[in-house]
Coordinates of C-alpha atoms in Angstrom, one line a residue:
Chain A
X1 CA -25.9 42.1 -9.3
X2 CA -28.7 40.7 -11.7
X3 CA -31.2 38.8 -10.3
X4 CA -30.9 35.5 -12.1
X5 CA -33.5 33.5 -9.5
X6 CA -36.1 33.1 -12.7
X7 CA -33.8 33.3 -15.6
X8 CA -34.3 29.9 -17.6
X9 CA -30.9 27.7 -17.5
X10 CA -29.9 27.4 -20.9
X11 CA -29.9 31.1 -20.9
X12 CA -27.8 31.2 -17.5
X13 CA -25.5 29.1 -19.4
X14 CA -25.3 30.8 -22.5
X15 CA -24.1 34.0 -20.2
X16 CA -21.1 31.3 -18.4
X17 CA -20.1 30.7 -21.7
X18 CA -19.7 33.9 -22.8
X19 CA -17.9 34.6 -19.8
X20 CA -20.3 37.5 -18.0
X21 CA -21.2 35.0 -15.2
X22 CA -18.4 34.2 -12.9
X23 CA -20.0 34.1 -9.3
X24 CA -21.8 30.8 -7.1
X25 CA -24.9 29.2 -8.7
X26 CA -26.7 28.9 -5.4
X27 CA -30.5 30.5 -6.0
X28 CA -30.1 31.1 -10.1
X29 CA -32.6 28.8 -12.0
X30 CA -34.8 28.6 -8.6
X31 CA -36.6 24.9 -9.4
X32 CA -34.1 23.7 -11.5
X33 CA -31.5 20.6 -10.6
X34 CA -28.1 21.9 -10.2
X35 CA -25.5 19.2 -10.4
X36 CA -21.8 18.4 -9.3
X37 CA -19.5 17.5 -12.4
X38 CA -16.7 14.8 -12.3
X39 CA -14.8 14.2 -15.5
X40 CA -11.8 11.6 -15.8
X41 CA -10.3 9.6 -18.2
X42 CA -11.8 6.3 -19.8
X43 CA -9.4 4.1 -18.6
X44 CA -10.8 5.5 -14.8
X45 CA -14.7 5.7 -16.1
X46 CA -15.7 1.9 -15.1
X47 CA -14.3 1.5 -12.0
X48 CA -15.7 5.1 -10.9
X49 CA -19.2 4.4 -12.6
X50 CA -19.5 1.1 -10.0
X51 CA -18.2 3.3 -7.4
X52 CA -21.2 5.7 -8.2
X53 CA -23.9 2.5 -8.7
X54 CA -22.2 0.9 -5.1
X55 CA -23.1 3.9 -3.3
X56 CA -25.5 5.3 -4.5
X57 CA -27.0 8.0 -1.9
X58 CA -23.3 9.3 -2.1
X59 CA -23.1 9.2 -5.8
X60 CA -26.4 10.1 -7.4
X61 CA -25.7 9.9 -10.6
X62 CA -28.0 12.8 -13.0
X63 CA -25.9 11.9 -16.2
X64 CA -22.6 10.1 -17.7
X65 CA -22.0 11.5 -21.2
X66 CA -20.3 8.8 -24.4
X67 CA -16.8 9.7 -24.0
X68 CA -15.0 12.3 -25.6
X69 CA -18.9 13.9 -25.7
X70 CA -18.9 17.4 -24.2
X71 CA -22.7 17.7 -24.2
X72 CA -25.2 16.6 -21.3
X73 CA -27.9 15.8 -23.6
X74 CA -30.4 14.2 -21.5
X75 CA -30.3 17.3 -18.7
X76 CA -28.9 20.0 -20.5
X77 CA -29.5 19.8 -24.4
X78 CA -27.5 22.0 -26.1
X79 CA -24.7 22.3 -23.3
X80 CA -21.2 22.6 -23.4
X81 CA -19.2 20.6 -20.3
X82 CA -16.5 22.6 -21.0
X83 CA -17.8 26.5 -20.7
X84 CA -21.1 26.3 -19.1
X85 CA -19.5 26.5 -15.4
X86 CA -18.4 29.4 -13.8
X87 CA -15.4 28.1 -12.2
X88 CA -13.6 24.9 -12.6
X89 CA -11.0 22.6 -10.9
X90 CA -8.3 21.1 -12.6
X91 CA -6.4 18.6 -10.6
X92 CA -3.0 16.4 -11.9
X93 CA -2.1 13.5 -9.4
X94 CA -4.0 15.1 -6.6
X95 CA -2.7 18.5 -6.8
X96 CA -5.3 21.3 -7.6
X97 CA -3.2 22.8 -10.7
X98 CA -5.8 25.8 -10.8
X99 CA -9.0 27.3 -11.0
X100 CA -10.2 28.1 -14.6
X101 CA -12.9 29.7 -16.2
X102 CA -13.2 26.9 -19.1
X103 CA -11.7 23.5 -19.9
X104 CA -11.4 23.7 -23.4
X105 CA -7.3 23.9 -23.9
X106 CA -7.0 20.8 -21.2
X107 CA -10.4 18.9 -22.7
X108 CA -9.0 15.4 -24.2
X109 CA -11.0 12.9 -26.4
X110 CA -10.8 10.0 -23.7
X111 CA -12.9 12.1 -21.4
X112 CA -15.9 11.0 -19.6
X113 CA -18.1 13.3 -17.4
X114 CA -20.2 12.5 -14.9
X115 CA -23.3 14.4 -13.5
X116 CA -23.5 13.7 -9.8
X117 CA -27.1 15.1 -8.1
X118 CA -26.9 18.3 -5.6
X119 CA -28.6 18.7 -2.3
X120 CA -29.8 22.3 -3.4
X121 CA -32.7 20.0 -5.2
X122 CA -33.9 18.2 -1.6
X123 CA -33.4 21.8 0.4
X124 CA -35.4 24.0 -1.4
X125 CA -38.2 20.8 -1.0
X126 CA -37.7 21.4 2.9
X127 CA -37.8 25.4 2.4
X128 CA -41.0 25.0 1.2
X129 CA -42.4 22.8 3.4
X130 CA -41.7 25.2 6.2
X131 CA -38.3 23.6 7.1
X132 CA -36.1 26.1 7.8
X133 CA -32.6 24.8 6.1
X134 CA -29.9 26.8 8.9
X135 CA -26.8 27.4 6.7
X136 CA -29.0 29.2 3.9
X137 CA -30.5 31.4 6.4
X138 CA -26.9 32.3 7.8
X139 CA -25.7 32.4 3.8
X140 CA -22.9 30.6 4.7
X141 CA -21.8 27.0 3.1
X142 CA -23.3 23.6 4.5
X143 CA -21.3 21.6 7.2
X144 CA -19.9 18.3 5.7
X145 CA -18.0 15.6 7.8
X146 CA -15.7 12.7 7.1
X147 CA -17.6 9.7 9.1
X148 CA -16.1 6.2 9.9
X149 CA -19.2 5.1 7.1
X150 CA -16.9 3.0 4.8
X151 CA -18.0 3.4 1.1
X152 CA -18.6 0.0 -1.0
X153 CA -14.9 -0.1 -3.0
X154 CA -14.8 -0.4 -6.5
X155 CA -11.7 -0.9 -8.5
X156 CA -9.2 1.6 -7.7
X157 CA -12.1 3.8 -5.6
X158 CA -12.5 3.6 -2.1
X159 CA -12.8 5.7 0.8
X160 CA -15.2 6.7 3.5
X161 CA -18.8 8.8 3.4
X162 CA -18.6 12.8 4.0
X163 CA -21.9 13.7 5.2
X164 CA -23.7 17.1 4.9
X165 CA -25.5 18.0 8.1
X166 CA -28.5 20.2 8.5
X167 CA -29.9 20.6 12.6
X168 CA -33.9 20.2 12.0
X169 CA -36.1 20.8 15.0
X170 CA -37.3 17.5 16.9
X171 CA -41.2 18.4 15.8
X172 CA -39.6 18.6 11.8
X173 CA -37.8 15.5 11.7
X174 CA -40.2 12.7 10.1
X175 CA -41.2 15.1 7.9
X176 CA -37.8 15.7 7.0
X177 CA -36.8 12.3 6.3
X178 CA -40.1 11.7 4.3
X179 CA -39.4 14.7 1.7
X180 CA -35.9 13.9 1.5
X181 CA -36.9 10.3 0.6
X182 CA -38.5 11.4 -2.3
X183 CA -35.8 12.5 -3.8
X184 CA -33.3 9.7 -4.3
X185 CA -31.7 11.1 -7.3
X186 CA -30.3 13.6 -5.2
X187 CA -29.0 12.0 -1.9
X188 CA -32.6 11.0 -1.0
X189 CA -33.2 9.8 2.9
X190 CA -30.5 11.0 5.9
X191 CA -28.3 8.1 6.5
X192 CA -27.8 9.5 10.3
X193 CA -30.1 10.9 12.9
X194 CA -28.6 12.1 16.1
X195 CA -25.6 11.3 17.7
X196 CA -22.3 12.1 15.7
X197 CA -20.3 10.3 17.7
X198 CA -21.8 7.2 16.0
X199 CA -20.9 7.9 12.8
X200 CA -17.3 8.8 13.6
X201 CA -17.4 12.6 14.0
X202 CA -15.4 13.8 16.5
X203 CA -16.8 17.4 17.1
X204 CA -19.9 18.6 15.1
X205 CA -18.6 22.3 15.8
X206 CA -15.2 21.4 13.5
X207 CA -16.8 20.2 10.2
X208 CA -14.2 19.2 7.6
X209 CA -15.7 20.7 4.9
X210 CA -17.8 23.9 4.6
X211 CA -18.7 25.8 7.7
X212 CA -20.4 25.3 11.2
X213 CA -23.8 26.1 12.1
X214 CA -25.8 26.2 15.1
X215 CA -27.6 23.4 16.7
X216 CA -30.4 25.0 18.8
X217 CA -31.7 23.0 22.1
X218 CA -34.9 21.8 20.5
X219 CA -32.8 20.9 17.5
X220 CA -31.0 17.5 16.0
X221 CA -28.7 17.2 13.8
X222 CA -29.6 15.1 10.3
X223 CA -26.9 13.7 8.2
X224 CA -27.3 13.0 4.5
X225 CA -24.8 11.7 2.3
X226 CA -23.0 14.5 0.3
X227 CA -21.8 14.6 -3.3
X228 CA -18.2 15.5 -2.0
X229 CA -18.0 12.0 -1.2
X230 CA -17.2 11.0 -4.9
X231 CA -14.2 13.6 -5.3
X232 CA -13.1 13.1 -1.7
X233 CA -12.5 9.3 -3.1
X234 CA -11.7 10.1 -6.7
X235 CA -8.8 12.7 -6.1
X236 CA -7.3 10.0 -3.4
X237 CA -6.1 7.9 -6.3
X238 CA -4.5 10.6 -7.6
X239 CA -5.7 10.2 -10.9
X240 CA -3.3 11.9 -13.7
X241 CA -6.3 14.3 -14.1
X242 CA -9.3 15.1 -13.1
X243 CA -11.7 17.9 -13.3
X244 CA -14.1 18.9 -11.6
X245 CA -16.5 22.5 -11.0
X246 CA -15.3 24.6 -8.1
X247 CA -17.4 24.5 -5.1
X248 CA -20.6 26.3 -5.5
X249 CA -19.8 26.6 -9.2
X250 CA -22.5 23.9 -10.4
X251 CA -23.6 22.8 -13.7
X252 CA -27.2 24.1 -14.2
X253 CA -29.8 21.7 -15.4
X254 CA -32.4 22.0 -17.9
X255 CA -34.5 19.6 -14.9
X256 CA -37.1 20.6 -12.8
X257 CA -36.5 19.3 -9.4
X258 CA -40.2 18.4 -9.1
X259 CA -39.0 16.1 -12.2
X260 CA -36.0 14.2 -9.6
X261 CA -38.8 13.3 -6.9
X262 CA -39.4 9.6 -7.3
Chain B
X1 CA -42.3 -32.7 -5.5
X2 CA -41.4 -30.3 -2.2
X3 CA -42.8 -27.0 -1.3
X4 CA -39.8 -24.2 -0.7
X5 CA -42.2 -21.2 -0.7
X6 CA -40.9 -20.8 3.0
X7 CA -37.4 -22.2 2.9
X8 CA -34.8 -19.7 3.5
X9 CA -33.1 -18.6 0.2
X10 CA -29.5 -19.9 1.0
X11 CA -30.8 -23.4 1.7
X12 CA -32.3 -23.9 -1.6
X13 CA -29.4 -22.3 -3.5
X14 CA -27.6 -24.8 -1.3
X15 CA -29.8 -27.4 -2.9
X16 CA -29.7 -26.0 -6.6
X17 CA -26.0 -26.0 -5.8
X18 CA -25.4 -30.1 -4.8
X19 CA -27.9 -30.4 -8.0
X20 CA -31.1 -31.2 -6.3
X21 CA -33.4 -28.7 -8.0
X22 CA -33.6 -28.1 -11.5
X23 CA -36.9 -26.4 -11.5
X24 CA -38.1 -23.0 -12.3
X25 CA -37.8 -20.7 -9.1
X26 CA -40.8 -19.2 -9.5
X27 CA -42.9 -19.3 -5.9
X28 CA -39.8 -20.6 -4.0
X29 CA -38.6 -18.4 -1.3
X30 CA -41.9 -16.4 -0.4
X31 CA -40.9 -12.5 -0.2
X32 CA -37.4 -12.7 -1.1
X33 CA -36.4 -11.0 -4.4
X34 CA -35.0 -13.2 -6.9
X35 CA -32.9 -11.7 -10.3
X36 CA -32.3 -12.2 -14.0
X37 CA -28.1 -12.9 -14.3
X38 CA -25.9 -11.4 -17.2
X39 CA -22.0 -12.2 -17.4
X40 CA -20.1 -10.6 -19.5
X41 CA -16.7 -10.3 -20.1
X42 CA -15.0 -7.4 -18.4
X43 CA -14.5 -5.7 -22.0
X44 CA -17.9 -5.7 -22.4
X45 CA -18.5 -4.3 -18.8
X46 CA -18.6 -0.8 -18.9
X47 CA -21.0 -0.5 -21.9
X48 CA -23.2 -2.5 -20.3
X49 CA -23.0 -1.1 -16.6
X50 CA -23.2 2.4 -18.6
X51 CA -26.5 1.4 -20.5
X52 CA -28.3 -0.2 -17.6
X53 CA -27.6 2.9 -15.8
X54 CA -28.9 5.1 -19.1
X55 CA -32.4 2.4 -19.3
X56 CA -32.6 2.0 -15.6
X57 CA -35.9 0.8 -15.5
X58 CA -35.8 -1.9 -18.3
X59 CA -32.4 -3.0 -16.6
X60 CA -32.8 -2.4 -12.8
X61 CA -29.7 -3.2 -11.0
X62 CA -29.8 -5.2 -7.8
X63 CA -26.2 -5.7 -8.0
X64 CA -22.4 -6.2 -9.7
X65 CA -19.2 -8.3 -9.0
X66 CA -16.2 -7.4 -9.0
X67 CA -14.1 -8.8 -12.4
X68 CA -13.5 -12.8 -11.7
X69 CA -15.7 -12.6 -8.1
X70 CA -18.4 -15.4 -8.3
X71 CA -20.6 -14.1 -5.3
X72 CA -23.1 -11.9 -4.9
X73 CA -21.6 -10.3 -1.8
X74 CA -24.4 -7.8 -0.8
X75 CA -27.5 -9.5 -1.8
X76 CA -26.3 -12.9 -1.5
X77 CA -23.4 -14.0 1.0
X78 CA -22.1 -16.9 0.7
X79 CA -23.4 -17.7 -3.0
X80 CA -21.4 -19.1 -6.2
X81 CA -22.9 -17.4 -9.1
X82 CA -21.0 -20.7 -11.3
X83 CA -23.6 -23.1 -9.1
X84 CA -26.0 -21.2 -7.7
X85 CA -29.2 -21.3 -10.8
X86 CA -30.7 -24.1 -11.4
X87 CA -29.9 -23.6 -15.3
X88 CA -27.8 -21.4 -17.4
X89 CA -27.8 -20.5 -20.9
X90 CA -24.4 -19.8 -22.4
X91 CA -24.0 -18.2 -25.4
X92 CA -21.0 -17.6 -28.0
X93 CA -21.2 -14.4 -31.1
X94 CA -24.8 -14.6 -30.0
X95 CA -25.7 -18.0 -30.5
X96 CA -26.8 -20.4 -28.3
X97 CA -24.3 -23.0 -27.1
X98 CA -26.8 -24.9 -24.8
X99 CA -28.0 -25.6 -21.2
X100 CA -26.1 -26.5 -18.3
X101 CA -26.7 -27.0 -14.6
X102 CA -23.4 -25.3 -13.5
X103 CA -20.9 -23.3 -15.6
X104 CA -17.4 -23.7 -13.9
X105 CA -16.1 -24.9 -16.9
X106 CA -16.7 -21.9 -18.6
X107 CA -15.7 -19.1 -16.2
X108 CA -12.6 -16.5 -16.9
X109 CA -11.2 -14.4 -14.8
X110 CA -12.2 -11.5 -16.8
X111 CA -16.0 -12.3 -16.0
X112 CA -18.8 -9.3 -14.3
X113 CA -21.9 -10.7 -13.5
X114 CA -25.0 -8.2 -13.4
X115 CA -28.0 -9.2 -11.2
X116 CA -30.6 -7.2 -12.6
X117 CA -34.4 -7.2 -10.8
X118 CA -37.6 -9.1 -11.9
X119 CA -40.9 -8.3 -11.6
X120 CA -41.7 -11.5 -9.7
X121 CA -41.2 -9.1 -6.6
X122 CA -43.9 -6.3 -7.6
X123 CA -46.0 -9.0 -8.7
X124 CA -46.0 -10.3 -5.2
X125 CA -46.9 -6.4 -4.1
X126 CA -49.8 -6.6 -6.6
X127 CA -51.2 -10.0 -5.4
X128 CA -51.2 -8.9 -2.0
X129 CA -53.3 -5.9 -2.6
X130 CA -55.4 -7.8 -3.9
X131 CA -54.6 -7.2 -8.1
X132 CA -55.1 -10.4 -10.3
X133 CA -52.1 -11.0 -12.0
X134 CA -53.1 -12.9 -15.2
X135 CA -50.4 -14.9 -15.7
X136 CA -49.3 -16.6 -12.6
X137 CA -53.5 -17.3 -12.3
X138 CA -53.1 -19.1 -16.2
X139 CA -50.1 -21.1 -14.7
X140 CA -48.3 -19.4 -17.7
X141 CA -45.6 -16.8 -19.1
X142 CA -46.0 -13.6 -18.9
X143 CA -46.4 -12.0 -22.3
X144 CA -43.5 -10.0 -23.7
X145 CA -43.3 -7.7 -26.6
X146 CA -40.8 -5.8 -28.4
X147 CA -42.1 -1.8 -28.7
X148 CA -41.0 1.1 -30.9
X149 CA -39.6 2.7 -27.6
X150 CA -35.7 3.2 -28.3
X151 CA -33.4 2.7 -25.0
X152 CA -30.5 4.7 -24.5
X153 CA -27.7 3.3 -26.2
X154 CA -24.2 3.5 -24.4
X155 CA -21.3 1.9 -26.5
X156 CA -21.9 -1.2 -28.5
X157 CA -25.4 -1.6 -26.6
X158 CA -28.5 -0.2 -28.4
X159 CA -32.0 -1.5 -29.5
X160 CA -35.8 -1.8 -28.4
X161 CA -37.6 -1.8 -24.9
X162 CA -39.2 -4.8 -24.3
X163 CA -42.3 -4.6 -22.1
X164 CA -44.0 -7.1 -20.0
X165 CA -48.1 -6.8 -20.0
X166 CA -50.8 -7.2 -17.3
X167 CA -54.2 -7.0 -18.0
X168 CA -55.5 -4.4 -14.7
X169 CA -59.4 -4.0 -14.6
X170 CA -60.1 -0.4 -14.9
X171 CA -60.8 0.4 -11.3
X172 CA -57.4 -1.1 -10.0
X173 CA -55.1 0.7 -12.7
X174 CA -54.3 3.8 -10.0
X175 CA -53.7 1.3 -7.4
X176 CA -51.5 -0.6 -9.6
X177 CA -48.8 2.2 -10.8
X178 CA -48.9 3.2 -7.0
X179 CA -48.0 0.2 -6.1
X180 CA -45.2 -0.6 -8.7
X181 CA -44.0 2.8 -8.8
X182 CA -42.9 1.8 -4.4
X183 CA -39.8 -0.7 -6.8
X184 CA -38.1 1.2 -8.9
X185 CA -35.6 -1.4 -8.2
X186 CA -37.6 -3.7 -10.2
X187 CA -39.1 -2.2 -12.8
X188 CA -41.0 0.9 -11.2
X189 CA -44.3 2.6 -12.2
X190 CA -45.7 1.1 -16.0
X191 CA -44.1 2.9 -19.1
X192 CA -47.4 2.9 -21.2
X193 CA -51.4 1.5 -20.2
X194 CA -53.9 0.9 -22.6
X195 CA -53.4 1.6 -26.8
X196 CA -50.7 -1.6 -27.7
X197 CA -50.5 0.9 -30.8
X198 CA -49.1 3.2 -28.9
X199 CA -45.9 1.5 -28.5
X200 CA -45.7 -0.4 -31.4
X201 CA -47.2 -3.2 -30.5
X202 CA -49.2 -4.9 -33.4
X203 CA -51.2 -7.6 -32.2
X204 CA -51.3 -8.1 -28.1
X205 CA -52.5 -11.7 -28.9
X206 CA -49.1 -12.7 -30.4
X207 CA -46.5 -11.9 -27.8
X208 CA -43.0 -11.7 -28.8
X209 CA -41.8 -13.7 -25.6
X210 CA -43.9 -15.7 -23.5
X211 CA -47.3 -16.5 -23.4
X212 CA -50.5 -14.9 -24.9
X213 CA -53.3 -13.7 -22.1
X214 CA -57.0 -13.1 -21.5
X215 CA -57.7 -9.3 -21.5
X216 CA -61.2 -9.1 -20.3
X217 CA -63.7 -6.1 -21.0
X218 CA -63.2 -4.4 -17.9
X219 CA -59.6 -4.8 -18.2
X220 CA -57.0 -2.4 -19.8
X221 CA -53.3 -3.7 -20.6
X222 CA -51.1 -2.1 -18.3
X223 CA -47.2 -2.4 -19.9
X224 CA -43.5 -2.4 -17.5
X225 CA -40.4 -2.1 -18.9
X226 CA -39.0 -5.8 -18.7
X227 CA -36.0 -7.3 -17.8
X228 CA -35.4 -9.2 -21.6
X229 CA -34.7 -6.1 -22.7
X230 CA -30.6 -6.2 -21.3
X231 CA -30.5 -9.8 -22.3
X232 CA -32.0 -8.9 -26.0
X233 CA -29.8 -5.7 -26.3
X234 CA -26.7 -7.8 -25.3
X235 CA -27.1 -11.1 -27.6
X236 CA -27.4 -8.4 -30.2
X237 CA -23.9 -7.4 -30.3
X238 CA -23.0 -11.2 -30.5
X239 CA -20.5 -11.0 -27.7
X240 CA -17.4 -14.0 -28.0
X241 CA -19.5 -15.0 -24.9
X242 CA -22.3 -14.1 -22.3
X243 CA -23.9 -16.3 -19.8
X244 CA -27.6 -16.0 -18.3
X245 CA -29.7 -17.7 -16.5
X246 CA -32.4 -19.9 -18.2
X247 CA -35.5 -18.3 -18.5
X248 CA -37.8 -19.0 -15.4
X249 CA -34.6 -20.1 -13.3
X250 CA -33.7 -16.9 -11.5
X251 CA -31.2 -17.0 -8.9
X252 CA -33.0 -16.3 -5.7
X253 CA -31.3 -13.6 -3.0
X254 CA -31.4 -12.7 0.5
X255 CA -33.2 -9.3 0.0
X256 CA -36.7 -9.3 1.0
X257 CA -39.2 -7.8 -1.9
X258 CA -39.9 -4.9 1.3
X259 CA -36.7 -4.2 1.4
X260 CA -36.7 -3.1 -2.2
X261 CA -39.5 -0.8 -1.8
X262 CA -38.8 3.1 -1.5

C-alpha cells in the first residue's frame, strides 16, 4: 500500500477523485488539517451554522461553502465536495441509505457544506511533544462518549456533547491541556479531567462510539469535545438528507496544522 | 455626574434601562466586556451570521438571540436588548431614521440581534501592561479607516475592512500583538503595522471614522480589524431595517475582559 504520509493533498485528492484511493485518511498528508464534512439543505444551514457558533469546541467550524458551491476554497482550492472523499454517508430522515464513493448523482443546488475541525490536527501536536496518544499506538479508533453535557440548542438542533477521550499520564497533563489550547479551531482545551462519572459516563470501558483503550495506574483520562457531536445532533432531526464522509474517510486540507494553532 | 467604573454591569443596565443614563459607556463597568449590537431581521440572518463567521476578526462574535428573544442569555442574564443601551440608531434601506433611548416600538418578531466584541476590552489589556493608548489619553475617538483589504463576502454582505489605529512606540509593538493576539474574541493580534500605504490608507491624518491622532517619532501605527466593518458592510445592502447601538453606547455584559482571553 503506497505510502501517502508526504504526498501533498491536492494530489491525495486528485487520486479520491479519480477513484484509486478508497481506504481511511488517518497519517496521509502528515501536517496537514483533515476535516469532518456536514452538508444539508439551506432551509437547515442557519439553524445548524448557530448550532456550530453556540458550541463551538464541539463544532469547530474550518469552512462553510455559498450554497449550491461544491468547492472549499479557502482550505482546499481547487476541491470538489463531491469526489475528493473516499467514502461518504448519505442519510434520508435518519436512516443511513448507503455508503458511496461520490455524491455527485444525489448533489442538489440548495446544498450547503460545512467543514468541521478534526482532532488528528491537536494529536499529532501531543505526538510530538512526547505525548504518547494510546489509541494510535494500538491503531485502533478513539473512544467517544455521550455525556450529560447539554449542547446550547439552536433552532431545530439540540442534543448533548460526545466526548473523545485520550488517558494521558498524571506527569503529561498540563502540558496536555496547554497544547491542546492552542488549537481552538480544532476542539482546543479538554472540557473534562478525571472522573467520568461527572460528566455522565456510565463505564469508561463501554464507549459509545469508537473503541476502548487502556487507562494505565499512573494514567487519567482527558475528555475533549469531539466533532461527532454535530452529526450525533444533526441526524436526530432527521433531516430529509444529509451527508456526511464515513468515519475515518476525511476531507484533506490544503492547511498546515501549524496554520490552526491560535 | 457619578462614577460606575466599579458598579456591577446589571445595575447600570438597570439604570440605562429606567432611563437614568444616556451617556457613552465608555469606562463604566471596569473589566467587564462591553459589545457593539446589530439587529437584523431573521431574513437577513444567515448572511450575516455566515459573513461574521467568514471575517471573524473584523466581526468577533460574543453572542446571538434566538429570532424574536430580546436577551442576551449567556453573556447577559436578565437583560432587554429593546432597553438595555443607552441609545440606538435605527435605520430603514440604509438611511438613518434617528436616535432613540429604547426601541420597543420598533421590535418584530422576526428580529436576531448580534453582539459583536469591541476593542474597549484589549485596550484595557494594553493599559495595564503598561501600553499608552492614544486615544482614551486625547479624551477622543479612536481613528477608523476604510483599507483596500476585501472581507469575505457571504450572501448579500460584501465590502472593505475597516481598521482601528494605535500609534505603539517601537519597543512595545511585540508586546502589543502578544497581548491582543490573548482576544481573538475581540479583535485578536493587528492585521497590518506600520506603511498606512500598505492597506490603502491615504492619509493617516484624515480618518474615515473618528478622530485624528498624534503619531510620535518613536511610534509606528499599529492597525486591528474594527468592529464598524459589520455595521458598514450591513448599511450597505440598505436592509428594510437594522438597529445598532449609537456609537460610543455599547451595551455592557457580564463577561469579564479575562474571561475572553485564550
Amino acid at each position: 500500500m503506497k505510502d501517502l504520509s508526504y504526498t501533498k493533498p491536492h494530489e491525495v485528492r486528485q487520486m479520491i477523485r479519480k477513484g484509486e484511493l478508497e481506504r481511511p485518511t488517518a497519517g496521509m498528508c502528515r501536517g496537514y488539517a483533515q476535516g469532518n464534512l456536514v452538508i444539508l439543505p439551506k432551509n437547515l444551514a442557519y439553524d445548524f451554522l448557530l448550532f456550530t457558533y453556540r458550541n463551538r469546541k464541539a463544532c469547530p467550524v474550518l469552512e462553510v461553502t455559498d450554497m449550491g458551491d461544491r468547492e472549499f476554497r479557502q482550505v482546499a482550492p481547487g476541491s470538489d465536495i463531491a469526489k475528493d472523499i473516499p467514502k461518504y454517508r448519505v442519510y434520508k430522515k435518519g436512516e443511513l441509505l448507503g455508503e458511496y464513493r461520490e455524491i455527485q448523482s444525489f448533489w442538489r443546488e440548495d446544498f450547503v457544506s460545512f467543514l468541521l475541525g478534526c482532532s488528528f490536527t491537536f494529536e499529532s501536536a501531543l505526538m510530538e511533544a512526547g505525548i504518547e496518544v494510546r489509541h494510535i499506538q494500538a491503531g485502533s479508533n478513539v473512544p467517544m462518549y455521550i455525556t450529560n453535557i447539554a449542547c446550547r440548542p439552536a433552532g431545530v438542533f439540540a442534543g448533548p456533547t460526545v466526548v473523545s477521550m485520550r488517558p494521558i499520564s498524571n506527569d503529561k497533563i498540563v502540558q496536555a491541556v496547554q497544547i491542546t489550547s492552542k488549537y481552538p479551531s480544532v476542539h482546543g482545551a479538554p472540557i473534562h479531567i478525571g472522573n467520568p462519572g461527572d460528566i455522565g459516563i456510565k463505564d469508561i470501558h463501554k464507549p459509545d462510539f469508537g473503541d476502548p483503550v487502556e487507562i494505565r495506574p499512573n494514567e487519567v483520562p482527558v475528555f475533549w469535545a469531539c466533532g461527532v457531536t454535530p452529526q450525533a445532533v444533526a441526524m436526530k432531526t432527521k433531516p430529509e438528507i444529509i451527508i456526511t464522509h464515513s468515519p475515518g474517510h476525511m476531507f484533506i486540507t490544503d492547511i498546515r496544522n501549524h496554520q490552526l494553532a491560535e
